[in-house]
């Protein structure tokens, strides 16, 4: 069987792969993380210059290969083009996007450095699976270096509408870079339609009925593969966590009140200011629920060197103060707001305890919190998921209380509806939701992508005459 090579900007710390903080990509890729798999990416360290030789770390179940990023490259590639240009644009927030030609040139150069460092580690039959917007150019760089392997790409974030993508000066170039992959995976049908529309607008090509797009003689397969979780394992973790002393302390602190929970990275795409405003609206409008609900928002700090993220943190500090100042009682605080991360296991126990899961991003690729919240519930007395229609997860979870997060009144009303929902309806909705989460699992996600990549039978180039030093 061909070896799988995973390429992503972040590579988990080998010691944390199964630890309490393991999450994100590790969860989605669990199925692919089998002995023999190579995971290549940024070490998370900054050095004077970007390295082009990877540092190898062998563990019993995986091999890690990492490179350091030079300080200037970190700023231009990671903070700059990836997170100040692509991130806001792809999340349909063009007013927050900035463009700097020099940053883009460095983004391309860093993608080349990834390809260069990967080159010597590759075997001719490796399946290469590149992840996310930070690394769009890696396939084209590898091809330019004569790599003939099958190479796939998965976009974890949403694909933007063509009119928004058009704002980006090198949009055509990025689309062409994407079309150098053999398989392009997207989270939702909506993303695939938008991608096909953007390619059509840029080059005039139509996607075929079997979802192929041909560019300069090379055909790419465009697949939809929603990222998932292992619902059963997460449920078992939630059940265990609900017995933990911390969960007991949390339940005791509620003093019989219902809990509403939100868990997000502190990112403007997550819609936290609007969510807080909706909670404030709920508290003012539904006086009968005051003192009967506590809202816990866990917000893990993220990308703090980008100014917009710092401003968001200040805004939320301010809003928290004003909500609690206006509504708190001497023995009740309506909003518990934490800007630090808790372990995933403990959070699983909190999800199980929470009567409402509030997931209202303004735009999100998938959102695994929504799926984890569903998986964590007690099926006989489940909580209610309130989910933004702009999260990729909404496409596959129609029985959630779906809301437009820009409609503050609608979100406030949904909180009320969730609180008064009869248990029969909660059970019915939850059973349907759990069915979807179980069917669209992490395992199915990985298998779907790897199967599509394995099916690629026409490597576009002749294999390199001399293979890398680690070649089989
Ligand atoms: O989901 C998008 C994503 O950028 C992932 O690629 C990344 O692992 C995660 O969000 C956290 O972002 P960052 O790596 O910038 O901290």
Coordinates of C-alpha atoms and ligand atoms in Angstrom, one line a residue:
X1 CA 0.0 0.0 0.0
X2 CA 1.3 3.5 -0.9
X3 CA 2.6 5.6 2.0
X4 CA 0.6 8.6 3.0
X5 CA 2.4 11.9 3.4
X6 CA 0.4 14.6 5.2
X7 CA 1.6 18.2 4.6
X8 CA 0.1 20.9 6.8
X9 CA 1.3 24.2 8.2
X10 CA 0.8 23.1 11.8
X11 CA 2.2 19.7 12.8
X12 CA 1.0 18.5 16.2
X13 CA 3.6 18.2 18.9
X14 CA 4.2 14.4 18.9
X15 CA 3.9 14.3 22.7
X16 CA 0.4 15.8 22.4
X17 CA -1.0 13.7 19.6
X18 CA -3.2 11.7 22.0
X19 CA -3.0 14.0 24.9
X20 CA -5.9 16.1 26.3
X21 CA -5.1 19.0 24.1
X22 CA -5.1 17.0 20.9
X23 CA -7.8 18.4 18.5
X24 CA -8.3 20.0 15.1
X25 CA -6.5 18.3 12.3
X26 CA -5.4 15.4 14.5
X27 CA -9.0 14.5 15.1
X28 CA -10.0 14.7 11.5
X29 CA -7.1 12.7 10.3
X30 CA -7.1 10.1 13.0
X31 CA -7.9 7.4 10.5
X32 CA -4.9 8.3 8.4
X33 CA -2.4 8.4 11.2
X34 CA -1.2 4.9 11.0
X35 CA 2.3 3.6 11.4
X36 CA 4.4 4.5 8.4
X37 CA 2.5 7.8 7.7
X38 CA 4.8 10.8 7.3
X39 CA 3.5 14.2 8.6
X40 CA 5.4 17.1 7.3
X41 CA 5.1 20.8 8.2
X42 CA 6.2 23.8 10.2
X43 CA 7.7 23.1 13.6
X44 CA 6.0 26.1 15.2
X45 CA 9.5 27.5 15.8
X46 CA 10.9 30.7 14.4
X47 CA 14.5 30.9 13.4
X48 CA 16.7 33.4 11.6
X49 CA 15.9 31.9 8.2
X50 CA 13.5 29.3 6.9
X51 CA 15.0 25.8 6.8
X52 CA 14.9 23.7 3.7
X53 CA 16.0 20.5 5.5
X54 CA 13.5 18.8 7.7
X55 CA 14.1 17.7 11.2
X56 CA 12.9 14.1 11.6
X57 CA 11.1 12.8 14.7
X58 CA 10.3 9.1 14.9
X59 CA 7.5 7.9 17.2
X60 CA 6.1 4.4 17.3
X61 CA 3.1 5.4 15.2
X62 CA 4.2 8.2 13.0
X63 CA 7.2 10.0 11.5
X64 CA 7.2 13.7 11.8
X65 CA 9.3 16.0 9.6
X66 CA 9.4 19.7 10.4
X67 CA 11.0 22.8 9.2
X68 CA 11.5 26.1 11.1
X69 CA 10.2 29.4 9.6
X70 CA 12.5 32.4 9.4
X71 CA 11.2 35.4 11.4
X72 CA 10.6 37.6 8.3
X73 CA 8.9 34.7 6.5
X74 CA 6.7 34.0 9.5
X75 CA 5.6 37.6 9.4
X76 CA 5.0 37.9 5.7
X77 CA 3.7 34.3 5.0
X78 CA 1.8 33.4 8.1
X79 CA 0.7 36.6 9.7
X80 CA 0.7 38.4 6.3
X81 CA -0.7 36.7 3.2
X82 CA -2.1 33.6 4.8
X83 CA -3.9 35.2 7.8
X84 CA -4.4 38.9 6.8
X85 CA -5.3 38.3 3.2
X86 CA -6.5 34.8 2.4
X87 CA -8.2 34.1 5.8
X88 CA -10.5 37.2 5.8
X89 CA -11.2 36.9 2.0
X90 CA -12.0 33.3 2.0
X91 CA -14.3 33.9 5.0
X92 CA -16.1 36.5 2.9
X93 CA -14.9 39.5 4.9
X94 CA -13.1 41.5 2.3
X95 CA -13.1 44.7 4.3
X96 CA -10.7 43.0 6.8
X97 CA -8.4 41.8 4.1
X98 CA -5.2 43.6 3.2
X99 CA -3.0 42.8 0.2
X100 CA 0.8 43.3 0.0
X101 CA 2.7 42.1 -3.1
X102 CA 5.8 41.5 -1.1
X103 CA 3.9 39.3 1.4
X104 CA 2.5 37.3 -1.5
X105 CA 5.9 36.8 -3.0
X106 CA 7.1 35.4 0.3
X107 CA 4.0 33.2 0.6
X108 CA 5.1 31.6 -2.7
X109 CA 8.7 31.4 -1.6
X110 CA 7.7 29.6 1.7
X111 CA 5.5 27.2 -0.3
X112 CA 8.5 26.5 -2.5
X113 CA 10.6 26.0 0.7
X114 CA 8.0 23.4 1.9
X115 CA 8.3 21.6 -1.4
X116 CA 12.1 21.8 -1.4
X117 CA 12.3 20.3 2.1
X118 CA 9.7 17.6 1.2
X119 CA 11.4 16.6 -2.0
X120 CA 14.2 14.6 -0.5
X121 CA 11.8 12.7 1.8
X122 CA 9.5 11.4 -1.0
X123 CA 9.2 8.0 -2.4
X124 CA 7.9 7.6 -5.9
X125 CA 4.6 6.0 -4.9
X126 CA 3.8 8.2 -1.9
X127 CA 0.3 9.7 -1.8
X128 CA 0.8 13.4 -0.9
X129 CA -2.1 15.1 1.0
X130 CA -1.6 18.9 1.5
X131 CA -3.9 20.8 3.9
X132 CA -5.3 24.2 3.8
X133 CA -4.9 27.8 2.5
X134 CA -1.4 28.3 3.8
X135 CA 0.0 25.8 1.3
X136 CA -2.0 26.2 -1.9
X137 CA 1.2 26.5 -4.0
X138 CA 2.9 23.3 -2.8
X139 CA 1.7 21.0 -5.7
X140 CA 2.9 23.4 -8.4
X141 CA 6.2 23.7 -6.6
X142 CA 6.6 20.0 -6.4
X143 CA 5.6 19.5 -10.0
X144 CA 8.2 22.2 -11.0
X145 CA 10.8 20.0 -9.2
X146 CA 9.7 17.0 -11.2
X147 CA 7.5 15.2 -8.7
X148 CA 5.1 12.9 -10.4
X149 CA 3.3 11.5 -7.3
X150 CA -0.4 11.8 -6.8
X151 CA -1.0 15.0 -4.9
X152 CA -4.2 16.1 -3.2
X153 CA -5.3 19.2 -1.4
X154 CA -8.0 19.8 1.2
X155 CA -9.3 23.2 2.0
X156 CA -10.5 23.4 5.6
X157 CA -11.9 26.9 5.3
X158 CA -14.8 28.1 3.1
X159 CA -14.3 28.9 -0.6
X160 CA -15.4 32.5 -1.3
X161 CA -17.9 33.8 -3.8
X162 CA -16.1 34.7 -7.1
X163 CA -16.8 38.4 -6.7
X164 CA -14.9 38.3 -3.4
X165 CA -12.1 36.2 -4.7
X166 CA -11.8 38.7 -7.6
X167 CA -10.6 41.3 -5.2
X168 CA -7.4 39.4 -4.7
X169 CA -4.9 40.5 -7.3
X170 CA -3.3 37.1 -7.8
X171 CA -6.6 35.2 -7.7
X172 CA -6.0 33.6 -11.2
X173 CA -2.6 32.5 -10.2
X174 CA -3.9 30.8 -7.0
X175 CA -6.7 29.1 -8.9
X176 CA -4.1 27.8 -11.4
X177 CA -2.0 26.6 -8.4
X178 CA -5.0 24.7 -7.0
X179 CA -5.7 23.1 -10.4
X180 CA -2.2 21.6 -10.3
X181 CA -3.5 19.1 -7.7
X182 CA -4.9 15.8 -8.7
X183 CA -7.7 15.9 -6.1
X184 CA -9.2 19.1 -4.5
X185 CA -11.3 18.4 -1.5
X186 CA -13.8 20.9 -0.1
X187 CA -16.1 20.8 2.9
X188 CA -19.5 21.4 1.4
X189 CA -21.4 21.3 -1.9
X190 CA -21.7 25.0 -1.7
X191 CA -17.9 25.4 -1.6
X192 CA -17.6 23.2 -4.7
X193 CA -20.1 25.2 -6.6
X194 CA -18.3 28.4 -5.7
X195 CA -15.0 26.9 -6.7
X196 CA -16.3 25.8 -10.1
X197 CA -17.9 29.3 -10.6
X198 CA -14.6 31.0 -9.8
X199 CA -12.7 28.7 -12.2
X200 CA -15.3 29.3 -14.9
X201 CA -15.1 33.1 -14.3
X202 CA -11.3 33.1 -14.4
X203 CA -10.6 30.6 -17.2
X204 CA -13.9 29.8 -18.9
X205 CA -13.7 26.1 -18.1
X206 CA -16.8 24.1 -17.0
X207 CA -16.7 21.5 -14.3
X208 CA -17.8 18.1 -15.9
X209 CA -20.8 16.3 -14.4
X210 CA -18.4 13.9 -12.6
X211 CA -16.7 17.0 -11.0
X212 CA -13.5 17.3 -13.0
X213 CA -11.8 20.4 -14.2
X214 CA -9.0 20.4 -16.8
X215 CA -6.4 23.1 -16.9
X216 CA -3.5 23.1 -19.3
X217 CA -4.0 19.4 -20.0
X218 CA -4.2 18.3 -16.4
X219 CA -7.4 17.1 -14.9
X220 CA -8.3 17.7 -11.3
X221 CA -11.1 15.9 -9.4
X222 CA -13.1 18.1 -7.2
X223 CA -14.6 16.2 -4.2
X224 CA -16.8 17.2 -1.3
X225 CA -15.6 15.5 1.9
X226 CA -16.9 17.1 5.2
X227 CA -14.4 16.8 8.0
X228 CA -15.9 14.6 10.8
X229 CA -15.2 13.2 14.2
X230 CA -15.4 9.8 15.9
X231 CA -18.8 10.3 17.6
X232 CA -18.7 7.1 19.6
X233 CA -15.2 7.8 21.0
X234 CA -16.2 11.4 21.8
X235 CA -19.3 10.3 23.6
X236 CA -17.3 7.8 25.7
X237 CA -14.9 10.6 26.6
X238 CA -17.8 12.9 27.5
X239 CA -19.4 10.3 29.7
X240 CA -16.0 9.7 31.5
X241 CA -15.4 13.4 31.8
X242 CA -18.8 14.0 33.3
X243 CA -17.7 12.0 36.3
X244 CA -14.6 14.2 36.8
X245 CA -14.3 16.4 39.8
X246 CA -14.0 19.5 37.6
X247 CA -17.3 18.7 35.9
X248 CA -18.9 18.2 39.3
X249 CA -17.6 21.6 40.4
X250 CA -19.0 23.1 37.2
X251 CA -22.4 21.5 37.9
X252 CA -22.4 22.6 41.5
X253 CA -21.5 26.2 40.5
X254 CA -24.6 26.3 38.3
X255 CA -26.8 25.9 41.3
X256 CA -29.5 24.2 39.3
X257 CA -29.4 26.6 36.4
X258 CA -29.1 25.5 32.8
X259 CA -25.7 25.9 31.0
X260 CA -25.2 27.3 27.6
X261 CA -21.7 26.7 26.1
X262 CA -19.6 28.2 23.3
X263 CA -16.1 27.1 22.5
X264 CA -14.1 28.8 19.8
X265 CA -10.7 30.2 18.8
X266 CA -10.7 33.9 19.5
X267 CA -11.2 34.7 15.8
X268 CA -13.4 37.4 14.2
X269 CA -14.9 34.8 11.9
X270 CA -16.5 33.1 14.9
X271 CA -19.0 36.0 15.4
X272 CA -18.4 36.4 19.2
X273 CA -19.4 40.0 19.5
X274 CA -22.7 39.3 17.7
X275 CA -23.2 36.2 19.9
X276 CA -22.7 38.3 23.0
X277 CA -25.0 40.9 21.7
X278 CA -27.6 38.2 21.0
X279 CA -27.3 36.9 24.6
X280 CA -27.7 40.5 25.9
X281 CA -30.8 40.8 23.7
X282 CA -32.1 37.5 25.1
X283 CA -31.5 38.6 28.7
X284 CA -33.3 41.9 28.1
X285 CA -36.2 40.4 26.2
X286 CA -36.9 37.2 28.2
X287 CA -36.7 38.4 31.8
X288 CA -38.3 35.1 32.9
X289 CA -35.1 33.3 32.0
X290 CA -32.8 35.5 33.8
X291 CA -31.0 33.7 36.6
X292 CA -32.0 30.4 35.1
X293 CA -29.2 30.2 32.5
X294 CA -25.5 30.7 32.6
X295 CA -23.5 31.1 29.5
X296 CA -19.9 29.8 29.4
X297 CA -17.9 31.1 26.5
X298 CA -14.4 29.6 26.2
X299 CA -12.3 31.5 23.6
X300 CA -8.8 30.3 23.0
X301 CA -6.4 33.2 22.1
X302 CA -5.2 32.9 18.5
X303 CA -2.9 34.8 16.1
X304 CA -2.4 37.6 18.6
X305 CA 0.2 39.3 16.6
X306 CA -2.4 40.3 14.0
X307 CA -3.9 43.6 15.0
X308 CA -7.5 42.6 14.2
X309 CA -7.3 39.7 16.7
X310 CA -6.0 42.0 19.5
X311 CA -8.8 44.5 18.8
X312 CA -11.4 41.6 19.0
X313 CA -10.1 40.6 22.4
X314 CA -10.5 44.1 23.7
X315 CA -14.0 44.4 22.2
X316 CA -15.1 41.1 23.9
X317 CA -13.5 42.1 27.3
X318 CA -15.6 45.3 27.1
X319 CA -18.8 43.6 26.1
X320 CA -18.4 41.0 28.8
X321 CA -18.1 43.7 31.4
X322 CA -21.1 45.6 30.1
X323 CA -23.3 42.4 30.0
X324 CA -22.3 41.3 33.5
X325 CA -22.5 44.8 34.9
X326 CA -26.0 45.2 33.7
X327 CA -27.5 41.8 34.4
X328 CA -25.5 40.1 37.2
X329 CA -27.0 39.5 40.6
X330 CA -25.0 39.1 43.8
X331 CA -25.3 35.3 43.4
X332 CA -25.4 34.9 39.6
X333 CA -23.1 36.0 36.7
X334 CA -24.8 35.6 33.4
X335 CA -21.7 35.3 31.2
X336 CA -18.6 33.4 32.2
X337 CA -15.9 34.3 29.6
X338 CA -12.6 32.6 29.6
X339 CA -9.7 33.4 27.2
X340 CA -7.7 30.3 27.8
X341 CA -7.8 26.8 26.5
X342 CA -9.2 23.9 28.5
X343 CA -8.4 20.3 27.6
X344 CA -10.6 18.7 25.0
X345 CA -11.6 15.9 27.5
X346 CA -12.8 18.3 30.1
X347 CA -14.7 20.3 27.5
X348 CA -16.4 17.1 26.4
X349 CA -17.8 16.8 29.9
X350 CA -19.0 20.4 29.8
X351 CA -20.7 19.8 26.5
X352 CA -22.6 16.9 28.0
X353 CA -23.7 19.1 30.9
X354 CA -24.8 22.0 28.7
X355 CA -28.4 22.4 27.8
X356 CA -27.5 24.5 24.8
X357 CA -24.5 24.5 22.4
X358 CA -24.1 27.9 20.8
X359 CA -22.2 27.8 17.5
X360 CA -22.7 31.0 15.6
X361 CA -19.8 31.7 13.3
X362 CA -20.2 34.4 10.7
X363 CA -18.5 32.0 8.3
X364 CA -16.8 28.7 9.0
X365 CA -15.3 25.9 7.0
X366 CA -16.9 23.1 9.0
X367 CA -16.9 23.6 12.8
X368 CA -16.2 20.5 14.7
X369 CA -17.5 22.0 18.0
X370 CA -21.0 21.5 16.6
X371 CA -20.4 17.9 15.9
X372 CA -18.7 17.3 19.2
X373 CA -21.5 18.9 21.1
X374 CA -24.0 16.5 19.5
X375 CA -21.8 13.5 20.1
X376 CA -21.3 14.4 23.8
X377 CA -25.1 14.4 24.7
X378 CA -27.0 12.0 26.7
X379 CA -29.5 10.7 24.1
X380 CA -32.3 10.5 26.7
X381 CA -32.0 14.1 27.8
X382 CA -30.0 15.8 25.1
X383 CA -29.2 19.5 24.8
X384 CA -30.0 21.7 21.8
X385 CA -27.6 22.8 19.2
X386 CA -28.0 26.4 17.9
X387 CA -26.0 26.5 14.6
X388 CA -25.1 29.2 12.2
X389 CA -26.3 28.7 8.6
X390 CA -22.8 29.9 7.6
X391 CA -20.9 27.1 9.2
X392 CA -20.1 24.3 6.8
X393 CA -21.6 21.9 9.4
X394 CA -25.0 23.3 8.8
X395 CA -25.2 21.7 5.4
X396 CA -25.3 18.2 7.0
X397 CA -27.1 19.1 10.3
X398 CA -30.6 20.3 9.3
X399 CA -32.2 19.4 12.6
X400 CA -30.2 21.9 14.6
X401 CA -31.8 25.2 15.4
X402 CA -30.3 27.0 12.4
X403 CA -29.8 30.7 12.7
X404 CA -28.4 33.6 10.7
X405 CA -25.8 34.9 13.1
X406 CA -26.2 38.4 11.7
X407 CA -29.8 38.4 12.9
X408 CA -29.3 39.2 16.6
X409 CA -33.1 38.9 17.3
X410 CA -33.2 35.5 15.6
X411 CA -30.3 34.2 17.8
X412 CA -31.9 35.5 21.0
X413 CA -35.2 33.8 20.0
X414 CA -33.4 30.6 19.3
X415 CA -31.9 30.6 22.8
X416 CA -35.4 31.0 24.1
X417 CA -36.7 28.2 21.8
X418 CA -34.0 25.9 23.0
X419 CA -34.7 26.5 26.6
X420 CA -38.4 25.8 26.3
X421 CA -38.1 22.9 23.8
X422 CA -39.9 19.8 25.1
X423 CA -37.8 16.8 25.8
X424 CA -39.5 14.7 23.0
X425 CA -38.5 17.2 20.4
X426 CA -34.9 17.4 21.8
X427 CA -34.6 13.7 21.7
X428 CA -36.0 13.5 18.1
X429 CA -33.7 16.3 16.8
X430 CA -30.7 14.9 18.6
X431 CA -31.2 11.3 17.2
X432 CA -31.3 12.7 13.7
X433 CA -28.2 14.9 14.3
X434 CA -26.3 12.0 15.9
X435 CA -27.1 9.9 12.8
X436 CA -25.5 12.5 10.5
X437 CA -22.4 13.0 12.8
X438 CA -21.9 9.2 13.0
X439 CA -22.3 8.8 9.2
X440 CA -20.0 11.6 8.2
X441 CA -17.2 10.5 10.6
X442 CA -13.5 11.3 10.6
X443 CA -13.0 7.8 9.2
X444 CA -15.3 8.4 6.3
X445 CA -13.7 11.7 5.6
X446 CA -10.2 10.2 5.4
X447 CA -11.3 7.2 3.4
X448 CA -13.2 9.4 0.9
X449 CA -10.2 11.6 0.3
X450 CA -7.6 8.8 0.2
X451 CA -9.8 6.7 -2.1
X452 CA -10.1 9.6 -4.5
X453 CA -6.4 10.2 -4.5
X454 CA -5.6 6.5 -4.9
X455 CA -7.9 6.4 -7.9
X456 CA -5.8 9.0 -9.7
X457 CA -4.2 6.9 -12.5
X458 CA -2.6 9.4 -14.7
X459 CA 0.4 11.0 -13.0
X460 CA 0.9 14.1 -15.1
X461 CA 4.7 13.9 -15.3
X462 CA 7.3 11.1 -15.8
X463 CA 8.7 10.2 -12.4
X464 CA 12.0 11.8 -11.5
X465 CA 15.0 10.0 -12.9
X466 CA 16.8 10.2 -9.5
X467 CA 14.7 9.6 -6.5
X468 CA 15.2 11.2 -3.1
X469 CA 17.7 10.0 -0.5
X470 CA 14.9 8.2 1.4
X471 CA 13.4 6.7 -1.7
X472 CA 12.3 3.1 -1.4
Ligands
LIG1 O1 -9.0 25.7 10.4 C1 -8.2 26.6 9.8 C2 -6.9 26.7 10.6 O2 -6.1 27.7 10.0 C3 -6.0 25.5 10.5 O3 -5.3 25.3 9.3 C4 -5.2 25.7 11.8 O4 -4.7 24.5 12.3 C5 -6.2 26.3 12.7 O5 -7.1 27.0 11.9 C6 -5.5 27.2 13.8 O6 -4.9 28.3 13.2 P1 -3.4 28.7 13.4 O7 -2.6 27.5 12.8 O8 -3.2 29.9 12.6 O9 -3.2 28.9 14.8

